[in-house]
PDB file of C-alpha atoms in Angstrom:
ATOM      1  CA  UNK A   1      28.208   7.688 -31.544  1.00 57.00           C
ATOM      2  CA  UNK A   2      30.022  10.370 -32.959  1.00 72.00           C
ATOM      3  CA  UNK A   3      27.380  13.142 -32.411  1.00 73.00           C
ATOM      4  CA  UNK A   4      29.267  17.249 -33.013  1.00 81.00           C
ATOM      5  CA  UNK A   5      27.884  19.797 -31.160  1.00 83.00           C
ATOM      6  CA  UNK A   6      28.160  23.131 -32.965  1.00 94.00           C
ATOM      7  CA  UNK A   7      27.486  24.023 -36.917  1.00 94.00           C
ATOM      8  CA  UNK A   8      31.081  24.764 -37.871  1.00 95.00           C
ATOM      9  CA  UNK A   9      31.064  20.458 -36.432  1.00 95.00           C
ATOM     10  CA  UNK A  10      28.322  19.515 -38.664  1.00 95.00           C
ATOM     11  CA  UNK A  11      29.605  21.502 -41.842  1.00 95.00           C
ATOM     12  CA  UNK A  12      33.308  20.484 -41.340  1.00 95.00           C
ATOM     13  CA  UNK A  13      32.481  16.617 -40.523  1.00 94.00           C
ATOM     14  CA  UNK A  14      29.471  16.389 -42.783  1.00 96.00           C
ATOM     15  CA  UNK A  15      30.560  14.594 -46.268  1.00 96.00           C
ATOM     16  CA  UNK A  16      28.529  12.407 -49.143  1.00 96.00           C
ATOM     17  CA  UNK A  17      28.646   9.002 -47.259  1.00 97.00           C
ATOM     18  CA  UNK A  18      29.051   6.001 -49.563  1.00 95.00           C
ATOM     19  CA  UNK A  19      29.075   3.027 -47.172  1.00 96.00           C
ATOM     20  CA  UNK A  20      26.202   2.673 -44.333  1.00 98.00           C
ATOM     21  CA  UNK A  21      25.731   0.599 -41.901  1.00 98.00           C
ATOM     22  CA  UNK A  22      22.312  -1.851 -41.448  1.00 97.00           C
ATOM     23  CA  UNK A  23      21.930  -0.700 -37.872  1.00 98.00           C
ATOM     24  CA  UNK A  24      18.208   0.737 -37.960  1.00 98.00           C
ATOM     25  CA  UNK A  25      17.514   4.707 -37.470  1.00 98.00           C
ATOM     26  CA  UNK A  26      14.675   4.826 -35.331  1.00 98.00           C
ATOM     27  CA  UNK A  27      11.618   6.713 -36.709  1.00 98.00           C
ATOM     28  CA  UNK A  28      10.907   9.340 -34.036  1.00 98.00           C
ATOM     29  CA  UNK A  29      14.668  10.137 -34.629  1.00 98.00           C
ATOM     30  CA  UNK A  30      14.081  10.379 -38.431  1.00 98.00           C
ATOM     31  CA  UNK A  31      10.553  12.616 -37.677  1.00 98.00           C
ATOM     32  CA  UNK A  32      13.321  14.891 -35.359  1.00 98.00           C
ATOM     33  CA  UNK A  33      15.669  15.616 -38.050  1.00 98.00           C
ATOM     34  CA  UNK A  34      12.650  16.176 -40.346  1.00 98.00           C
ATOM     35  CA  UNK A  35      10.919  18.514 -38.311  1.00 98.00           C
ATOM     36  CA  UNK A  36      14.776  20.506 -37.790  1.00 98.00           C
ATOM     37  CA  UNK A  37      15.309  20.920 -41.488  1.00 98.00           C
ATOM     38  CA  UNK A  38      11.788  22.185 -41.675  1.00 98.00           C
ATOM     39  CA  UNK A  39      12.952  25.305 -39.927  1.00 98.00           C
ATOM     40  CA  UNK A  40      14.618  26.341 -43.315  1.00 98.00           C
ATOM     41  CA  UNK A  41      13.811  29.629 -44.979  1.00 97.00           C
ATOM     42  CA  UNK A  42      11.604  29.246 -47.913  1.00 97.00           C
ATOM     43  CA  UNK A  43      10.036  31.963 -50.122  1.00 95.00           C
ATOM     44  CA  UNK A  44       7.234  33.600 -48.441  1.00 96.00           C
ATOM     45  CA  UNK A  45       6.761  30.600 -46.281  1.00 97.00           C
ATOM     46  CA  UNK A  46       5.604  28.464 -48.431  1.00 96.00           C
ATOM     47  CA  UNK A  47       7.456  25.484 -47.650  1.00 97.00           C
ATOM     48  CA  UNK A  48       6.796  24.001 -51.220  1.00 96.00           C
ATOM     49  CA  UNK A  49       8.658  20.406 -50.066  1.00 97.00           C
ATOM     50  CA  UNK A  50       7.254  16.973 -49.828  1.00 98.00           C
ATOM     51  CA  UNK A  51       9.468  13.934 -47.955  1.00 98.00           C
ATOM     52  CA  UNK A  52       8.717   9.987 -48.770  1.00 98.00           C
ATOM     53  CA  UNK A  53      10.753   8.127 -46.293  1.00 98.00           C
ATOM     54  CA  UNK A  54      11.538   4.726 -46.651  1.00 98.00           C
ATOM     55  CA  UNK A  55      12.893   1.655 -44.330  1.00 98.00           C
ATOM     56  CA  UNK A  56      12.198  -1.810 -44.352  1.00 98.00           C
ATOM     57  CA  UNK A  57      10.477  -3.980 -46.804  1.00 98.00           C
ATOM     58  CA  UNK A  58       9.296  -0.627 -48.293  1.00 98.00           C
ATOM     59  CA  UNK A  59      12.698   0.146 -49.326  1.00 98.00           C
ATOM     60  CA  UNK A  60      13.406  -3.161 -50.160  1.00 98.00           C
ATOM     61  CA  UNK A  61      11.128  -3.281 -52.540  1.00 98.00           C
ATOM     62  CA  UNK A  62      11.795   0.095 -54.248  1.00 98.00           C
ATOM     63  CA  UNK A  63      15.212  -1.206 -54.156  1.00 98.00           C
ATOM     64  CA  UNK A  64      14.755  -4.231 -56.188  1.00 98.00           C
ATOM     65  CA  UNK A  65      12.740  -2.477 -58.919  1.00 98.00           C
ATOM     66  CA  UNK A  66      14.884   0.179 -58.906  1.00 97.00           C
ATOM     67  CA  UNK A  67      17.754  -2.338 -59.438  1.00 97.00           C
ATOM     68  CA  UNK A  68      15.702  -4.117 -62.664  1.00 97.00           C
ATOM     69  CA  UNK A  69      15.138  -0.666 -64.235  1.00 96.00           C
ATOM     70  CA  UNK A  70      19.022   0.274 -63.921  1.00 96.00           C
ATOM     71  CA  UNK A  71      20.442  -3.178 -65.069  1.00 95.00           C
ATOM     72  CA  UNK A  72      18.097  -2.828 -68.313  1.00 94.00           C
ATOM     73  CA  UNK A  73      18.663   0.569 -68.655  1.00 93.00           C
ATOM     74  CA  UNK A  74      15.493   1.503 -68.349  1.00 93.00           C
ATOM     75  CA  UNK A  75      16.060   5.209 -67.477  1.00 92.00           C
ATOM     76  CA  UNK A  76      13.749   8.138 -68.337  1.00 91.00           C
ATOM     77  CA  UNK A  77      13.654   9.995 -71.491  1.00 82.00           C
ATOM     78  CA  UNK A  78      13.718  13.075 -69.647  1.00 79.00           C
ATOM     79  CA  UNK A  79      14.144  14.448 -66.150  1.00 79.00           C
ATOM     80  CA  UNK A  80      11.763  16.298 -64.191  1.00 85.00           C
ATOM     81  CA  UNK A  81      13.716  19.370 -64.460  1.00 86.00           C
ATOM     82  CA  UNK A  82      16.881  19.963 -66.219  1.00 87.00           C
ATOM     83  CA  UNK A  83      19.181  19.223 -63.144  1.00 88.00           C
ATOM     84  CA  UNK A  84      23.050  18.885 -64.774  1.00 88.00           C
ATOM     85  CA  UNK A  85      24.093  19.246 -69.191  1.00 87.00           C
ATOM     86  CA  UNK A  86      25.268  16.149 -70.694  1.00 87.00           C
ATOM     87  CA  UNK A  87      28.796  14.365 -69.344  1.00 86.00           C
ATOM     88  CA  UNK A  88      30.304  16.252 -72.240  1.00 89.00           C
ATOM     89  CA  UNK A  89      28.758  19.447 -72.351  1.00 93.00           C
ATOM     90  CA  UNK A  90      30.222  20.752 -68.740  1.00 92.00           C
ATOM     91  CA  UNK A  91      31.951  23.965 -69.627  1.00 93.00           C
ATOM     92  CA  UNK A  92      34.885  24.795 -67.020  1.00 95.00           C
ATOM     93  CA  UNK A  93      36.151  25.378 -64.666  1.00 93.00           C
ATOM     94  CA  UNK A  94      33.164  22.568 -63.775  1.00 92.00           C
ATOM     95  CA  UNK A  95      34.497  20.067 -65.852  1.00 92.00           C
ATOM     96  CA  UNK A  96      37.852  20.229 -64.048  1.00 93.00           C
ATOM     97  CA  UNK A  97      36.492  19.468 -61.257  1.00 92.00           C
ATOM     98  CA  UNK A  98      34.339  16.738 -61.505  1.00 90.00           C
ATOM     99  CA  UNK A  99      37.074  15.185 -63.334  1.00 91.00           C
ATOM    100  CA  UNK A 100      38.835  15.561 -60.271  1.00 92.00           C
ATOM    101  CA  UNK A 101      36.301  14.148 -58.001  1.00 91.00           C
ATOM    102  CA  UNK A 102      35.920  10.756 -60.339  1.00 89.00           C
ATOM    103  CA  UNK A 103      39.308  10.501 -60.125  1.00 91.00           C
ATOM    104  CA  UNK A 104      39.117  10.811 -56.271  1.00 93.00           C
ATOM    105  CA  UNK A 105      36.771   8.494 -55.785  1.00 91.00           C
ATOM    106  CA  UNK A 106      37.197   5.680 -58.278  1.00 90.00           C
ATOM    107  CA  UNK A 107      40.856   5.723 -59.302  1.00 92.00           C
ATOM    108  CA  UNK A 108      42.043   6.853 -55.982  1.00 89.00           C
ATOM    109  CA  UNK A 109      39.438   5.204 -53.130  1.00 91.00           C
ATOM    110  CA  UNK A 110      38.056   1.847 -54.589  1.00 90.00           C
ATOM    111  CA  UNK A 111      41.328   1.719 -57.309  1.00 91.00           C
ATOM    112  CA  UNK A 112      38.718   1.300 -60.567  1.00 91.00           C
ATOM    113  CA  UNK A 113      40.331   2.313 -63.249  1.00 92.00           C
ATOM    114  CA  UNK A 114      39.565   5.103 -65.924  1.00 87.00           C
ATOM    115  CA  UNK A 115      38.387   2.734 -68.516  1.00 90.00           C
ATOM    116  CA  UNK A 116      37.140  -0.108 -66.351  1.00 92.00           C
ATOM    117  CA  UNK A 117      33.373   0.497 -67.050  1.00 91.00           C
ATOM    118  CA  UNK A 118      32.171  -2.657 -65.726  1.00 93.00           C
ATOM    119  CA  UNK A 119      33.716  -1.167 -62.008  1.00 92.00           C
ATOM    120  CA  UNK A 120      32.542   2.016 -62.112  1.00 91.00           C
ATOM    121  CA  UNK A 121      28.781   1.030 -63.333  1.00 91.00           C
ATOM    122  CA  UNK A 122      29.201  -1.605 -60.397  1.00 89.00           C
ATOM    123  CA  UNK A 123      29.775   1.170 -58.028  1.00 91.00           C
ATOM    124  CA  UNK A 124      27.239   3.719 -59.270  1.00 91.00           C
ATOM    125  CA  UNK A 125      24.862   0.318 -59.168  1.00 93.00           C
ATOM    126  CA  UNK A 126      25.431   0.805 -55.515  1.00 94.00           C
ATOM    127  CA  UNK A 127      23.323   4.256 -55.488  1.00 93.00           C
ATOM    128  CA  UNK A 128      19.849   2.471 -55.999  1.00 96.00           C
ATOM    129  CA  UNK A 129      20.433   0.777 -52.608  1.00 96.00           C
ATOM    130  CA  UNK A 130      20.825   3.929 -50.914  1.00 97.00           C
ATOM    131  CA  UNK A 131      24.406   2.761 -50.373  1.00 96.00           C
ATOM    132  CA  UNK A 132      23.341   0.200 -48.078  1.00 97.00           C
ATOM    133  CA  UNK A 133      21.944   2.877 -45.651  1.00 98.00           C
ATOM    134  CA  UNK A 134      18.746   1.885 -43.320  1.00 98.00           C
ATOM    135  CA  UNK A 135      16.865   5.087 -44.662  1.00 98.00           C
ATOM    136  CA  UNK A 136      16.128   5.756 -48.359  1.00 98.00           C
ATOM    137  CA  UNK A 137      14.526   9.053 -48.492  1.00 98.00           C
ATOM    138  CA  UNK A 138      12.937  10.508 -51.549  1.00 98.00           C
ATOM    139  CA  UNK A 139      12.555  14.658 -51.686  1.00 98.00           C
ATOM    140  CA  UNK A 140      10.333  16.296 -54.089  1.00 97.00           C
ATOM    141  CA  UNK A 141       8.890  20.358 -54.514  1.00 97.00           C
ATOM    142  CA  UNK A 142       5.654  21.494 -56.100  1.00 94.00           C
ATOM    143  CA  UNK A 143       6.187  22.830 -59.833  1.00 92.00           C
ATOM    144  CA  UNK A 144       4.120  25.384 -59.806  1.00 91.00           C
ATOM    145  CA  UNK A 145       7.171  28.100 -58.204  1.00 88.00           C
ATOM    146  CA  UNK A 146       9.290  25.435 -59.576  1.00 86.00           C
ATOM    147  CA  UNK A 147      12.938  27.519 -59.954  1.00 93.00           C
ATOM    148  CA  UNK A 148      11.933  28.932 -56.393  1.00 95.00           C
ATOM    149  CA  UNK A 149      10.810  25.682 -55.133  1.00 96.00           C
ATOM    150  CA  UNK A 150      14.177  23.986 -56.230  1.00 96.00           C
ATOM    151  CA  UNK A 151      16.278  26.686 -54.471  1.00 96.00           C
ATOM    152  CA  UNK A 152      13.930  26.526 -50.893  1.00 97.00           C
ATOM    153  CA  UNK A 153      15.027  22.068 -51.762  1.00 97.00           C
ATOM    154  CA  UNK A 154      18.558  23.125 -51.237  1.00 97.00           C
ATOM    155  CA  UNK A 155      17.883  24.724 -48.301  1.00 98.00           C
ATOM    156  CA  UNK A 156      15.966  21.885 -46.971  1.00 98.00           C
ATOM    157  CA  UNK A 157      18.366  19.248 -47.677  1.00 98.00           C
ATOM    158  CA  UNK A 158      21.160  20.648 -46.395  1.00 98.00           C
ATOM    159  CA  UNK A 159      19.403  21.663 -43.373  1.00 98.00           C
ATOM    160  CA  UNK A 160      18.272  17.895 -43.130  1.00 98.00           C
ATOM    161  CA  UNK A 161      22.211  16.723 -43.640  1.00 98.00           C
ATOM    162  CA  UNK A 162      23.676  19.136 -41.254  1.00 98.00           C
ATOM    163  CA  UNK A 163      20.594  17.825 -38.367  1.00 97.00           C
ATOM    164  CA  UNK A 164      21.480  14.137 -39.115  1.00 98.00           C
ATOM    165  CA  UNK A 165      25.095  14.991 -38.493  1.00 97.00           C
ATOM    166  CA  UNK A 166      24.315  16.720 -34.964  1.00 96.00           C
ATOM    167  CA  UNK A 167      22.808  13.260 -34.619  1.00 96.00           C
ATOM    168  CA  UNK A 168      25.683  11.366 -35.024  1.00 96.00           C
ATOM    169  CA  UNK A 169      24.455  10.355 -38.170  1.00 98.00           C
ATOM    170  CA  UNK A 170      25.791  10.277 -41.863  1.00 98.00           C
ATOM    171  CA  UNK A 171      23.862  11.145 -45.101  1.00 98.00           C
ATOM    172  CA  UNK A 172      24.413  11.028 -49.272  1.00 98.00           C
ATOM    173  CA  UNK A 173      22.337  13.010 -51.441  1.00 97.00           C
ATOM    174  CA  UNK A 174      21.841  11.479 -54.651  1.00 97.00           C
ATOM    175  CA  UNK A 175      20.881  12.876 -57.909  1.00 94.00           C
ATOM    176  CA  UNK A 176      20.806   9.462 -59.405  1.00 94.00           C
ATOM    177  CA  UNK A 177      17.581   8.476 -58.655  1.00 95.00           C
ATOM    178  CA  UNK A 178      15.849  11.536 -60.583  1.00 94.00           C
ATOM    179  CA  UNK A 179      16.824   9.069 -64.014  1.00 94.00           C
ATOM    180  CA  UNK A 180      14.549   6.409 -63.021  1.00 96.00           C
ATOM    181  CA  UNK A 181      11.692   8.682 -61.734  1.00 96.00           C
ATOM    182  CA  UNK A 182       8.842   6.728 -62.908  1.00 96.00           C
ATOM    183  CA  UNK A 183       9.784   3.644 -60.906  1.00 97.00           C
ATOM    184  CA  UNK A 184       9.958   5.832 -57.414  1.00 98.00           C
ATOM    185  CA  UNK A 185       6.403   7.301 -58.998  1.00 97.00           C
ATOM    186  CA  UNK A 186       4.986   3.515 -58.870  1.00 97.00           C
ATOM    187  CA  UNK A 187       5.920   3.005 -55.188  1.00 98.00           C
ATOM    188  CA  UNK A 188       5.453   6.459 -53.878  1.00 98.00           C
ATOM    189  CA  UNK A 189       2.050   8.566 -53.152  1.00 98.00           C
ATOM    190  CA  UNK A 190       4.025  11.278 -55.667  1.00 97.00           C
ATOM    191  CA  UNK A 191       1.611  14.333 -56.279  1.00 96.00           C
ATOM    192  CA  UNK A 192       0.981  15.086 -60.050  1.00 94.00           C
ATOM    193  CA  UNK A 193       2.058  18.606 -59.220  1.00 94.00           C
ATOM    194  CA  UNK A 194       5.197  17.382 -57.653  1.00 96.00           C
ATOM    195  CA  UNK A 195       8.433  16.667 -58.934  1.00 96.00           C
ATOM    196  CA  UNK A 196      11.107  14.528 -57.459  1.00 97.00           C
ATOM    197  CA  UNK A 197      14.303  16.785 -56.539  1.00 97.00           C
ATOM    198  CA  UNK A 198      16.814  14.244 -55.478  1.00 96.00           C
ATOM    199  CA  UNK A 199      17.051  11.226 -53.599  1.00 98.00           C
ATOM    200  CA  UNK A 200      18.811  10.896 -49.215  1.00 98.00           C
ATOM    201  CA  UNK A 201      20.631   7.869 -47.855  1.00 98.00           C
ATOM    202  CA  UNK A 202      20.599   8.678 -43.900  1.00 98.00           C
ATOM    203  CA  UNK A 203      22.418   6.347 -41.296  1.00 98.00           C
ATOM    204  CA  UNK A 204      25.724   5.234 -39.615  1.00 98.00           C
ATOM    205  CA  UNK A 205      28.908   5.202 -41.578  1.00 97.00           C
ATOM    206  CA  UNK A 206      30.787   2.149 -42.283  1.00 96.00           C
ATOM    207  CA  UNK A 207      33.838   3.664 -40.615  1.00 95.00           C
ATOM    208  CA  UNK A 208      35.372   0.095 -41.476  1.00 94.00           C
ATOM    209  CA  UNK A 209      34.617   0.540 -45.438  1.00 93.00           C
ATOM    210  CA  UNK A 210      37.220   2.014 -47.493  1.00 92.00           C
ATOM    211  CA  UNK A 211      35.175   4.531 -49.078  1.00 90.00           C
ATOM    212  CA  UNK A 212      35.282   6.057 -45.729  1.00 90.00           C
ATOM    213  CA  UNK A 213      38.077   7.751 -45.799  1.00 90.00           C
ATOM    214  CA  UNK A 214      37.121   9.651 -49.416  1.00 92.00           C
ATOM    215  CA  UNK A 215      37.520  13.389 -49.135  1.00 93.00           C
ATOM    216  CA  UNK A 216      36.392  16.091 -51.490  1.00 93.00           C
ATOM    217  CA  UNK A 217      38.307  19.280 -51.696  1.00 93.00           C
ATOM    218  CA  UNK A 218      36.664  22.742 -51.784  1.00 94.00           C
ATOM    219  CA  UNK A 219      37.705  25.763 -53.603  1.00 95.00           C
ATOM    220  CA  UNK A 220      39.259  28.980 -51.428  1.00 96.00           C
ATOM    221  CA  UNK A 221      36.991  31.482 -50.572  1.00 96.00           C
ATOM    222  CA  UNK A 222      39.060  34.238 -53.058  1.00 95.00           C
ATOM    223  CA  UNK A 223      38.261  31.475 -55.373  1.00 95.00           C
ATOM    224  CA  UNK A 224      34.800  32.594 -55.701  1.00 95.00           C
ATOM    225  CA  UNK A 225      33.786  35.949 -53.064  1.00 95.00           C
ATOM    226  CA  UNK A 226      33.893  38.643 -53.887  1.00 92.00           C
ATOM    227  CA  UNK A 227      34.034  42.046 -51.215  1.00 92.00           C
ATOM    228  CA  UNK A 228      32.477  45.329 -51.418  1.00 90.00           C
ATOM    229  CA  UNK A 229      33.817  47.686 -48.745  1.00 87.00           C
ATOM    230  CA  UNK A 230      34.234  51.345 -47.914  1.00 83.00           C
ATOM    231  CA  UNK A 231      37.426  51.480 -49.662  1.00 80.00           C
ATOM    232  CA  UNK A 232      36.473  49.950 -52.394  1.00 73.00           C
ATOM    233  CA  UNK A 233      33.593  51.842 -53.273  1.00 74.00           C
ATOM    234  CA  UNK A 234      35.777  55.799 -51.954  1.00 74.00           C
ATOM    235  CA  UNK A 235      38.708  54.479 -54.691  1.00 71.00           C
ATOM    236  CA  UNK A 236      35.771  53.974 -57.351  1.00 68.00           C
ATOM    237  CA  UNK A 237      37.357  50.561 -58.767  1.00 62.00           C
ATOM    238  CA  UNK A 238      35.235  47.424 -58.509  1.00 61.00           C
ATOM    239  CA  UNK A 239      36.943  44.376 -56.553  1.00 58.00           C
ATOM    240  CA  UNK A 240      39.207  42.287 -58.939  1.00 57.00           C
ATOM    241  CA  UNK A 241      39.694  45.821 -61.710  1.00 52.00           C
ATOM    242  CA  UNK A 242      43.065  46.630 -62.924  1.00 50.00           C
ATOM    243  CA  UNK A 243      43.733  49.601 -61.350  1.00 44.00           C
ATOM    244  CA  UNK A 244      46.659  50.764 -63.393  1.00 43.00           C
TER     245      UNK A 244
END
């Protein structure tokens, strides 16, 4: 088992697993990582999250309708919250990259190409299976401090993915699953009050599957910090100002 054994492990090795093994992720394990991530800050405490964990024939089953709803394109009207714009309303330098990361992942790792639709929708397909993964886990936050609540969510899953990785363990978090939220709403003890955030594949990679070796690239840290120092603020020009 590959478990890591410091954070900078778990952040460097952790990655949006695609490929699971079946071998079963025992429950007191899955109630450990749970109770880790719940050690994330939230606003004033209030730990707004809800987790609906799912193995089994319980999966199974949430599988298969989730399956019927996708293949008749039975998706929502609406989300729960407005999560991402339309495919062609990303502004850049975000529509760059996720260009870039399709390209990574279907052109590059399973060779589909751009305009083979059938292949890619065969491969997204994959998502309402959890990827094959043992665990299907289903996150949602109250909506009454809803922006809040969706922020203290982030915090909580990544908490959960970095845990499962100290575990030896791989994870996906998929956004997919928020388009067919009435079908996890028949299966699930969802409150009213509640809305569903995203959707967690947890188990062991498929080291052997060729979507294991997919890598996504991250931007430098100039890319996007920013640093406010003594010299800086003495000079009286903001970071990034021409100073000419």
């Amino acid at each position: 088992m590959d478990t890591v054994t410091t954070i900078e492990d778990a952040l460097l090795t952790r990655r949006s697993c695609r490929a699971f093994l079946p071998t079963p992720v025992p429950r007191a394990q899955v109630e450990r990582l749970l109770s880790l991530a719940a050690r994330s800050a939230s606003n004033s405490n209030c730990q707004p999250w809800q987790v609906h964990v799912l193995t089994g024939a319980a999966k199974r089953a949430l599988t298969a309708d989730l399956l019927r709803a996708h293949d008749a394109e039975r998706r929502a009207e609406a989300g729960e919250f407005d999560y991402q714009p339309r495919a062609d309303q990303w502004p850049e330098p975000f529509r760059a990259r996720r260009r870039r990361f399709g390209e990574s992942l279907y052109r590059d790792t399973l060779g589909i190409a751009v305009d083979d639709t059938t292949g890619r929708r065969g491969h997204h397909r994959r998502n309402y299976d959890f990827f094959g993964a043992p665990v299907g886990i289903i996150l949602t936050v109250s909506r009454a401090p809803l922006q809040g609540a969706l922020v203290d969510a982030g915090l909580f899953l990544q908490a959960l993915m970095l845990a499962a990785r100290g575990a030896g363990l791989h994870t996906c978090a998929q956004a997919s699953l928020i388009d067919f939220h009435p079908v996890l709403r028949r299966h699930l003890a969802i409150a009213d009050d509640h809305v569903v955030v995203c959707g967690l594949a947890l188990g062991h990679a498929d080291e052997g599957h060729r979507l294991s070796a997919h890598r996504t690239t991250r931007e430098s840290v100039a890319s996007f910090a920013a640093f406010y120092d003594s010299a800086s603020y003495d000079s009286g020009v903001a970071p990034g100002a021409d100073s000419a």
